Short mmCIF file of N, CA and C in Angstrom, two decimals:
data_model
loop_
_atom_site.label_atom_id
_atom_site.label_comp_id
_atom_site.label_asym_id
_atom_site.label_seq_id
_atom_site.Cartn_x
_atom_site.Cartn_y
_atom_site.Cartn_z
N MET K 1 0.82 -1.19 0.00
CA MET K 1 0.00 0.00 0.00
C MET K 1 0.87 1.26 0.00
N GLU K 2 1.92 1.27 0.81
CA GLU K 2 2.83 2.42 0.85
C GLU K 2 3.49 2.63 -0.51
N TYR K 3 3.75 1.54 -1.21
CA TYR K 3 4.37 1.61 -2.53
C TYR K 3 3.46 2.36 -3.50
N MET K 4 2.17 2.04 -3.49
CA MET K 4 1.20 2.70 -4.37
C MET K 4 1.09 4.18 -4.03
N LYS K 5 1.12 4.49 -2.76
CA LYS K 5 1.04 5.88 -2.32
C LYS K 5 2.26 6.65 -2.83
N LEU K 6 3.42 6.07 -2.76
CA LEU K 6 4.65 6.69 -3.23
C LEU K 6 4.61 6.90 -4.75
N ILE K 7 4.14 5.91 -5.47
CA ILE K 7 4.02 6.00 -6.94
C ILE K 7 3.05 7.13 -7.30
N THR K 8 1.93 7.21 -6.60
CA THR K 8 0.93 8.26 -6.87
C THR K 8 1.51 9.63 -6.61
N GLN K 9 2.24 9.80 -5.52
CA GLN K 9 2.87 11.09 -5.21
C GLN K 9 3.92 11.46 -6.27
N LEU K 10 4.69 10.48 -6.65
CA LEU K 10 5.72 10.71 -7.67
C LEU K 10 5.08 11.13 -9.00
N PHE K 11 4.00 10.44 -9.38
CA PHE K 11 3.29 10.76 -10.61
C PHE K 11 2.72 12.18 -10.54
N SER K 12 2.12 12.54 -9.42
CA SER K 12 1.54 13.88 -9.25
C SER K 12 2.61 14.95 -9.33
N THR K 13 3.74 14.72 -8.70
CA THR K 13 4.84 15.67 -8.73
C THR K 13 5.37 15.82 -10.15
N THR K 14 5.52 14.73 -10.86
CA THR K 14 6.01 14.78 -12.25
C THR K 14 5.05 15.58 -13.12
N CYS K 15 3.76 15.35 -12.97
CA CYS K 15 2.77 16.10 -13.75
C CYS K 15 2.82 17.58 -13.41
N PHE K 16 2.98 17.90 -12.13
CA PHE K 16 3.07 19.30 -11.72
C PHE K 16 4.27 19.97 -12.36
N ILE K 17 5.42 19.32 -12.33
CA ILE K 17 6.64 19.87 -12.92
C ILE K 17 6.47 20.03 -14.43
N ALA K 18 5.90 19.04 -15.08
CA ALA K 18 5.69 19.11 -16.52
C ALA K 18 4.77 20.27 -16.87
N ASN K 19 3.72 20.49 -16.10
CA ASN K 19 2.81 21.60 -16.36
C ASN K 19 3.50 22.93 -16.13
N CYS K 20 4.34 23.02 -15.13
CA CYS K 20 5.08 24.26 -14.90
C CYS K 20 5.97 24.56 -16.09
N ASN K 21 6.68 23.57 -16.58
CA ASN K 21 7.58 23.78 -17.72
C ASN K 21 6.80 24.15 -18.98
N SER K 22 5.65 23.50 -19.20
CA SER K 22 4.91 23.81 -20.42
C SER K 22 4.31 25.20 -20.35
N SER K 23 3.91 25.66 -19.15
CA SER K 23 3.37 27.02 -19.07
C SER K 23 4.50 28.04 -19.26
N ARG K 24 5.71 27.73 -18.82
CA ARG K 24 6.85 28.62 -19.03
C ARG K 24 7.11 28.77 -20.52
N ILE K 25 7.13 27.67 -21.22
CA ILE K 25 7.35 27.71 -22.66
C ILE K 25 6.20 28.46 -23.33
N SER K 26 5.00 28.23 -22.86
CA SER K 26 3.84 28.89 -23.43
C SER K 26 3.95 30.41 -23.25
N GLU K 27 4.40 30.87 -22.09
CA GLU K 27 4.59 32.31 -21.86
C GLU K 27 5.67 32.87 -22.78
N GLU K 28 6.76 32.12 -22.95
CA GLU K 28 7.82 32.55 -23.86
C GLU K 28 7.29 32.62 -25.29
N GLN K 29 6.50 31.63 -25.68
CA GLN K 29 5.92 31.60 -27.02
C GLN K 29 4.98 32.78 -27.23
N GLN K 30 4.16 33.08 -26.22
CA GLN K 30 3.23 34.21 -26.31
C GLN K 30 4.00 35.52 -26.44
N GLU K 31 5.04 35.67 -25.66
CA GLU K 31 5.87 36.89 -25.74
C GLU K 31 6.51 37.00 -27.12
N PHE K 32 7.03 35.88 -27.61
CA PHE K 32 7.63 35.85 -28.95
C PHE K 32 6.60 36.29 -29.99
N ASN K 33 5.39 35.73 -29.91
CA ASN K 33 4.35 36.06 -30.88
C ASN K 33 4.00 37.54 -30.84
N ARG K 34 3.90 38.11 -29.62
CA ARG K 34 3.60 39.55 -29.48
C ARG K 34 4.69 40.40 -30.11
N GLN K 35 5.93 40.06 -29.81
CA GLN K 35 7.04 40.88 -30.29
C GLN K 35 7.22 40.74 -31.79
N LYS K 36 7.07 39.55 -32.32
CA LYS K 36 7.19 39.36 -33.77
C LYS K 36 6.08 40.11 -34.50
N ALA K 37 4.88 40.08 -33.94
CA ALA K 37 3.76 40.82 -34.55
C ALA K 37 4.03 42.33 -34.51
N LEU K 38 4.60 42.81 -33.41
CA LEU K 38 4.94 44.23 -33.30
C LEU K 38 5.97 44.60 -34.36
N TRP K 39 7.03 43.82 -34.47
CA TRP K 39 8.06 44.07 -35.48
C TRP K 39 7.45 44.04 -36.89
N SER K 40 6.64 43.04 -37.18
CA SER K 40 6.04 42.91 -38.50
C SER K 40 5.10 44.08 -38.81
N SER K 41 4.40 44.56 -37.79
CA SER K 41 3.46 45.66 -38.00
C SER K 41 4.15 46.96 -38.41
N LYS K 42 5.41 47.09 -38.06
CA LYS K 42 6.17 48.30 -38.41
C LYS K 42 6.61 48.31 -39.87
N LYS K 43 6.59 47.14 -40.51
CA LYS K 43 6.97 47.00 -41.93
C LYS K 43 8.34 47.65 -42.23
N ILE K 44 9.29 47.34 -41.39
CA ILE K 44 10.64 47.90 -41.54
C ILE K 44 11.47 46.97 -42.42
N GLU K 45 11.95 47.49 -43.52
CA GLU K 45 12.76 46.70 -44.46
C GLU K 45 14.18 47.23 -44.60
N ASN K 46 14.42 48.46 -44.14
CA ASN K 46 15.72 49.10 -44.30
C ASN K 46 16.22 49.58 -42.94
N TYR K 47 17.35 49.04 -42.53
CA TYR K 47 17.90 49.39 -41.22
C TYR K 47 19.35 48.93 -41.15
N SER K 48 20.02 49.39 -40.12
CA SER K 48 21.36 48.88 -39.81
C SER K 48 21.39 48.60 -38.31
N TYR K 49 22.31 47.73 -37.92
CA TYR K 49 22.46 47.44 -36.50
C TYR K 49 23.87 46.96 -36.21
N ILE K 50 24.23 47.03 -34.95
CA ILE K 50 25.53 46.54 -34.47
C ILE K 50 25.28 45.17 -33.84
N LEU K 51 26.05 44.19 -34.26
CA LEU K 51 25.94 42.84 -33.73
C LEU K 51 27.19 42.51 -32.93
N ASP K 52 26.98 42.04 -31.74
CA ASP K 52 28.07 41.57 -30.89
C ASP K 52 27.73 40.15 -30.48
N ILE K 53 28.55 39.21 -30.93
CA ILE K 53 28.35 37.80 -30.56
C ILE K 53 29.43 37.42 -29.56
N SER K 54 29.00 36.87 -28.45
CA SER K 54 29.95 36.38 -27.46
C SER K 54 29.88 34.86 -27.44
N CYS K 55 30.98 34.26 -27.76
CA CYS K 55 31.09 32.80 -27.73
C CYS K 55 32.53 32.50 -27.36
N ASN K 56 32.74 31.64 -26.42
CA ASN K 56 34.09 31.38 -25.92
C ASN K 56 35.06 30.93 -27.00
N SER K 57 34.60 30.18 -27.98
CA SER K 57 35.50 29.61 -28.97
C SER K 57 35.85 30.56 -30.11
N PHE K 58 34.96 31.50 -30.41
CA PHE K 58 35.15 32.33 -31.60
C PHE K 58 35.00 33.81 -31.29
N PRO K 59 35.90 34.39 -30.53
CA PRO K 59 35.76 35.83 -30.26
C PRO K 59 36.02 36.64 -31.53
N GLU K 60 35.18 37.63 -31.77
CA GLU K 60 35.30 38.48 -32.95
C GLU K 60 34.97 39.90 -32.59
N GLU K 61 35.32 40.79 -33.50
CA GLU K 61 34.92 42.18 -33.36
C GLU K 61 33.42 42.29 -33.55
N LYS K 62 32.88 43.40 -33.09
CA LYS K 62 31.49 43.70 -33.38
C LYS K 62 31.35 43.93 -34.88
N LYS K 63 30.12 43.81 -35.34
CA LYS K 63 29.86 43.98 -36.76
C LYS K 63 28.74 44.99 -36.96
N LYS K 64 28.89 45.84 -37.96
CA LYS K 64 27.78 46.72 -38.36
C LYS K 64 27.18 46.08 -39.60
N ILE K 65 25.89 45.81 -39.53
CA ILE K 65 25.19 45.13 -40.62
C ILE K 65 24.14 46.08 -41.18
N VAL K 66 24.15 46.23 -42.50
CA VAL K 66 23.20 47.11 -43.18
C VAL K 66 22.23 46.24 -43.98
N VAL K 67 20.94 46.49 -43.77
CA VAL K 67 19.89 45.71 -44.42
C VAL K 67 19.04 46.65 -45.27
N ALA K 68 18.82 46.28 -46.53
CA ALA K 68 17.94 47.02 -47.43
C ALA K 68 16.99 46.03 -48.09
N ASN K 69 15.72 46.35 -48.10
CA ASN K 69 14.70 45.45 -48.64
C ASN K 69 14.80 44.06 -48.03
N ASN K 70 15.05 44.02 -46.72
CA ASN K 70 15.17 42.77 -45.94
C ASN K 70 16.29 41.85 -46.40
N LYS K 71 17.32 42.43 -47.02
CA LYS K 71 18.50 41.65 -47.42
C LYS K 71 19.75 42.38 -46.92
N ILE K 72 20.73 41.61 -46.49
CA ILE K 72 21.98 42.22 -46.04
C ILE K 72 22.74 42.73 -47.25
N VAL K 73 23.03 44.02 -47.25
CA VAL K 73 23.72 44.63 -48.39
C VAL K 73 25.15 45.05 -48.04
N ASP K 74 25.45 45.17 -46.76
CA ASP K 74 26.80 45.57 -46.36
C ASP K 74 27.05 45.09 -44.94
N ALA K 75 28.31 44.79 -44.65
CA ALA K 75 28.69 44.38 -43.31
C ALA K 75 30.17 44.67 -43.11
N ILE K 76 30.48 45.31 -41.98
CA ILE K 76 31.87 45.63 -41.65
C ILE K 76 32.14 45.30 -40.19
N PHE K 77 33.39 44.98 -39.92
CA PHE K 77 33.83 44.84 -38.53
C PHE K 77 34.05 46.24 -37.98
N ILE K 78 33.69 46.42 -36.71
CA ILE K 78 33.98 47.69 -36.07
C ILE K 78 34.69 47.40 -34.76
N PRO K 79 35.61 48.19 -34.37
CA PRO K 79 35.95 49.52 -34.87
C PRO K 79 36.97 49.52 -36.02
N SER K 80 37.44 48.38 -36.46
CA SER K 80 38.50 48.37 -37.49
C SER K 80 38.02 48.86 -38.85
N ASP K 81 36.70 48.90 -39.07
CA ASP K 81 36.13 49.36 -40.34
C ASP K 81 36.55 48.46 -41.51
N THR K 82 36.82 47.21 -41.21
CA THR K 82 37.21 46.23 -42.22
C THR K 82 35.97 45.56 -42.77
N GLU K 83 35.85 45.50 -44.10
CA GLU K 83 34.69 44.85 -44.70
C GLU K 83 34.74 43.35 -44.44
N ILE K 84 33.58 42.79 -44.18
CA ILE K 84 33.47 41.35 -43.98
C ILE K 84 33.40 40.69 -45.36
N GLU K 85 34.26 39.72 -45.59
CA GLU K 85 34.31 39.09 -46.91
C GLU K 85 33.00 38.38 -47.22
N SER K 86 32.69 38.29 -48.49
CA SER K 86 31.39 37.78 -48.94
C SER K 86 31.12 36.35 -48.46
N GLY K 87 32.14 35.52 -48.35
CA GLY K 87 31.95 34.15 -47.88
C GLY K 87 31.43 34.09 -46.46
N ARG K 88 31.75 35.07 -45.66
CA ARG K 88 31.28 35.11 -44.27
C ARG K 88 29.97 35.86 -44.12
N LYS K 89 29.65 36.72 -45.10
CA LYS K 89 28.40 37.48 -45.03
C LYS K 89 27.18 36.57 -45.05
N LYS K 90 27.31 35.41 -45.68
CA LYS K 90 26.16 34.51 -45.78
C LYS K 90 25.72 34.00 -44.41
N TYR K 91 26.57 34.11 -43.40
CA TYR K 91 26.22 33.66 -42.06
C TYR K 91 25.58 34.76 -41.22
N LEU K 92 25.56 35.96 -41.73
CA LEU K 92 24.96 37.08 -41.00
C LEU K 92 23.44 37.02 -41.13
N LYS K 93 22.76 37.68 -40.23
CA LYS K 93 21.31 37.55 -40.14
C LYS K 93 20.61 38.91 -40.18
N THR K 94 19.40 38.89 -40.73
CA THR K 94 18.50 40.02 -40.61
C THR K 94 17.71 39.84 -39.32
N ILE K 95 16.94 40.84 -38.95
CA ILE K 95 16.10 40.71 -37.76
C ILE K 95 15.11 39.55 -37.95
N ASP K 96 14.54 39.44 -39.14
CA ASP K 96 13.61 38.33 -39.41
C ASP K 96 14.30 36.97 -39.22
N ASP K 97 15.58 36.88 -39.61
CA ASP K 97 16.33 35.63 -39.41
C ASP K 97 16.47 35.31 -37.92
N TYR K 98 16.68 36.35 -37.09
CA TYR K 98 16.77 36.11 -35.65
C TYR K 98 15.44 35.63 -35.09
N PHE K 99 14.34 36.17 -35.60
CA PHE K 99 13.03 35.66 -35.18
C PHE K 99 12.90 34.18 -35.55
N ASP K 100 13.40 33.79 -36.72
CA ASP K 100 13.36 32.38 -37.12
C ASP K 100 14.18 31.50 -36.17
N ILE K 101 15.35 31.99 -35.77
CA ILE K 101 16.20 31.24 -34.83
C ILE K 101 15.48 31.05 -33.50
N ILE K 102 14.87 32.12 -33.01
CA ILE K 102 14.15 32.05 -31.74
C ILE K 102 12.98 31.08 -31.85
N GLU K 103 12.23 31.17 -32.95
CA GLU K 103 11.07 30.31 -33.13
C GLU K 103 11.48 28.83 -33.16
N LYS K 104 12.56 28.52 -33.86
CA LYS K 104 13.03 27.13 -33.90
C LYS K 104 13.44 26.64 -32.51
N ALA K 105 14.11 27.50 -31.75
CA ALA K 105 14.51 27.13 -30.39
C ALA K 105 13.28 26.89 -29.51
N LEU K 106 12.26 27.73 -29.66
CA LEU K 106 11.03 27.53 -28.89
C LEU K 106 10.33 26.25 -29.31
N ASP K 107 10.29 25.98 -30.60
CA ASP K 107 9.65 24.76 -31.10
C ASP K 107 10.35 23.51 -30.59
N ARG K 108 11.68 23.59 -30.46
CA ARG K 108 12.45 22.45 -29.93
C ARG K 108 12.32 22.34 -28.42
N GLY K 109 11.82 23.39 -27.79
CA GLY K 109 11.71 23.39 -26.33
C GLY K 109 13.04 23.61 -25.65
N ASP K 110 13.95 24.34 -26.31
CA ASP K 110 15.25 24.61 -25.71
C ASP K 110 15.06 25.25 -24.33
N SER K 111 15.66 24.65 -23.33
CA SER K 111 15.51 25.16 -21.97
C SER K 111 16.48 26.31 -21.69
N ASN K 112 17.55 26.39 -22.43
CA ASN K 112 18.55 27.44 -22.23
C ASN K 112 18.38 28.55 -23.25
N LEU K 113 17.20 29.14 -23.28
CA LEU K 113 16.92 30.24 -24.21
C LEU K 113 16.44 31.43 -23.41
N THR K 114 17.08 32.56 -23.62
CA THR K 114 16.65 33.82 -23.01
C THR K 114 16.63 34.86 -24.11
N VAL K 115 15.54 35.60 -24.20
CA VAL K 115 15.42 36.64 -25.22
C VAL K 115 14.86 37.90 -24.57
N LEU K 116 15.46 39.02 -24.89
CA LEU K 116 14.93 40.33 -24.51
C LEU K 116 14.58 41.07 -25.79
N TYR K 117 13.49 41.82 -25.74
CA TYR K 117 13.00 42.51 -26.93
C TYR K 117 12.97 44.03 -26.71
N ASN K 118 13.08 44.76 -27.81
CA ASN K 118 12.93 46.20 -27.79
C ASN K 118 11.45 46.53 -27.60
N GLU K 119 11.15 47.39 -26.65
CA GLU K 119 9.75 47.69 -26.32
C GLU K 119 9.02 48.42 -27.44
N GLU K 120 9.71 49.30 -28.15
CA GLU K 120 9.05 50.11 -29.17
C GLU K 120 8.82 49.37 -30.48
N TYR K 121 9.81 48.58 -30.90
CA TYR K 121 9.75 47.94 -32.21
C TYR K 121 9.58 46.43 -32.17
N GLY K 122 9.90 45.79 -31.06
CA GLY K 122 9.71 44.35 -30.92
C GLY K 122 10.87 43.47 -31.34
N TYR K 123 11.92 44.04 -31.93
CA TYR K 123 13.04 43.20 -32.37
C TYR K 123 13.82 42.68 -31.16
N PRO K 124 14.46 41.52 -31.30
CA PRO K 124 15.25 41.00 -30.18
C PRO K 124 16.53 41.81 -30.01
N THR K 125 16.81 42.20 -28.78
CA THR K 125 18.05 42.94 -28.48
C THR K 125 19.09 42.04 -27.85
N TYR K 126 18.65 40.95 -27.27
CA TYR K 126 19.57 40.02 -26.59
C TYR K 126 19.01 38.61 -26.75
N ILE K 127 19.85 37.71 -27.20
CA ILE K 127 19.47 36.31 -27.32
C ILE K 127 20.58 35.48 -26.70
N TYR K 128 20.22 34.64 -25.75
CA TYR K 128 21.16 33.68 -25.18
C TYR K 128 20.62 32.30 -25.51
N LYS K 129 21.45 31.49 -26.10
CA LYS K 129 21.04 30.12 -26.40
C LYS K 129 22.27 29.24 -26.51
N GLU K 130 22.01 27.96 -26.44
CA GLU K 130 23.09 27.01 -26.64
C GLU K 130 23.40 26.98 -28.14
N ALA K 131 24.66 27.11 -28.47
CA ALA K 131 25.06 27.12 -29.87
C ALA K 131 24.85 25.73 -30.48
N GLU K 132 24.63 25.71 -31.79
CA GLU K 132 24.43 24.43 -32.46
C GLU K 132 25.73 23.67 -32.65
N VAL K 133 26.85 24.33 -32.46
CA VAL K 133 28.15 23.71 -32.66
C VAL K 133 28.79 23.47 -31.29
N ALA K 134 29.21 22.28 -31.04
CA ALA K 134 30.01 21.92 -29.86
C ALA K 134 29.31 22.20 -28.52
N GLN K 135 27.99 22.28 -28.53
CA GLN K 135 27.23 22.46 -27.28
C GLN K 135 27.75 23.61 -26.43
N GLU K 136 28.12 24.70 -27.06
CA GLU K 136 28.56 25.88 -26.32
C GLU K 136 27.43 26.88 -26.24
N GLN K 137 27.60 27.86 -25.37
CA GLN K 137 26.62 28.91 -25.26
C GLN K 137 27.03 30.07 -26.17
N ALA K 138 26.02 30.78 -26.65
CA ALA K 138 26.27 31.95 -27.49
C ALA K 138 25.32 33.06 -27.04
N TRP K 139 25.86 34.26 -27.00
CA TRP K 139 25.10 35.44 -26.65
C TRP K 139 25.11 36.37 -27.86
N TYR K 140 23.94 36.82 -28.27
CA TYR K 140 23.82 37.74 -29.39
C TYR K 140 23.26 39.05 -28.85
N TYR K 141 23.97 40.15 -29.10
CA TYR K 141 23.50 41.47 -28.72
C TYR K 141 23.26 42.27 -29.99
N LEU K 142 22.04 42.72 -30.18
CA LEU K 142 21.72 43.58 -31.32
C LEU K 142 21.52 44.98 -30.76
N ASP K 143 22.32 45.91 -31.24
CA ASP K 143 22.37 47.22 -30.60
C ASP K 143 22.35 48.30 -31.68
N LYS K 144 22.01 49.48 -31.26
CA LYS K 144 22.07 50.68 -32.10
C LYS K 144 21.39 50.47 -33.44
N ILE K 145 20.18 49.98 -33.38
CA ILE K 145 19.43 49.80 -34.62
C ILE K 145 19.02 51.17 -35.14
N ASN K 146 19.37 51.40 -36.38
CA ASN K 146 19.05 52.66 -37.04
C ASN K 146 18.10 52.35 -38.18
N ILE K 147 16.88 52.80 -38.04
CA ILE K 147 15.86 52.50 -39.06
C ILE K 147 15.89 53.60 -40.12
N ALA K 148 16.03 53.16 -41.37
CA ALA K 148 16.14 54.12 -42.48
C ALA K 148 14.78 54.47 -43.05
#
């Protein structure tokens, strides 16, 4: 009888924890949906921003990325003002691309995801997630967005 009582308590606790986790993800998903809708409602296609990626394995300079018609048209390292070669530009992202990254992480249920959004425009200003390479963490800071 004690065994059944223990199993029942364990099952109840597991269900409680699972519900807590699913509501957390649900809140993150709702926030994501609100912010993406806000960004989309602004219909911004031309902008520039400063990207700072922090990853232990690949430290780099900050980058200034220029987007026109929702495509990256220019990218330079700052403060060196060195142009980023075309082979590396293909790895750079627009704001919409960052929303795609966040959405995929939410769909996978990534537990190590933190996102902060700009209150006025809805774009992500900070993304922390586990990198897809070598199980490392990566921090993305999007700063000084200049809307053209």
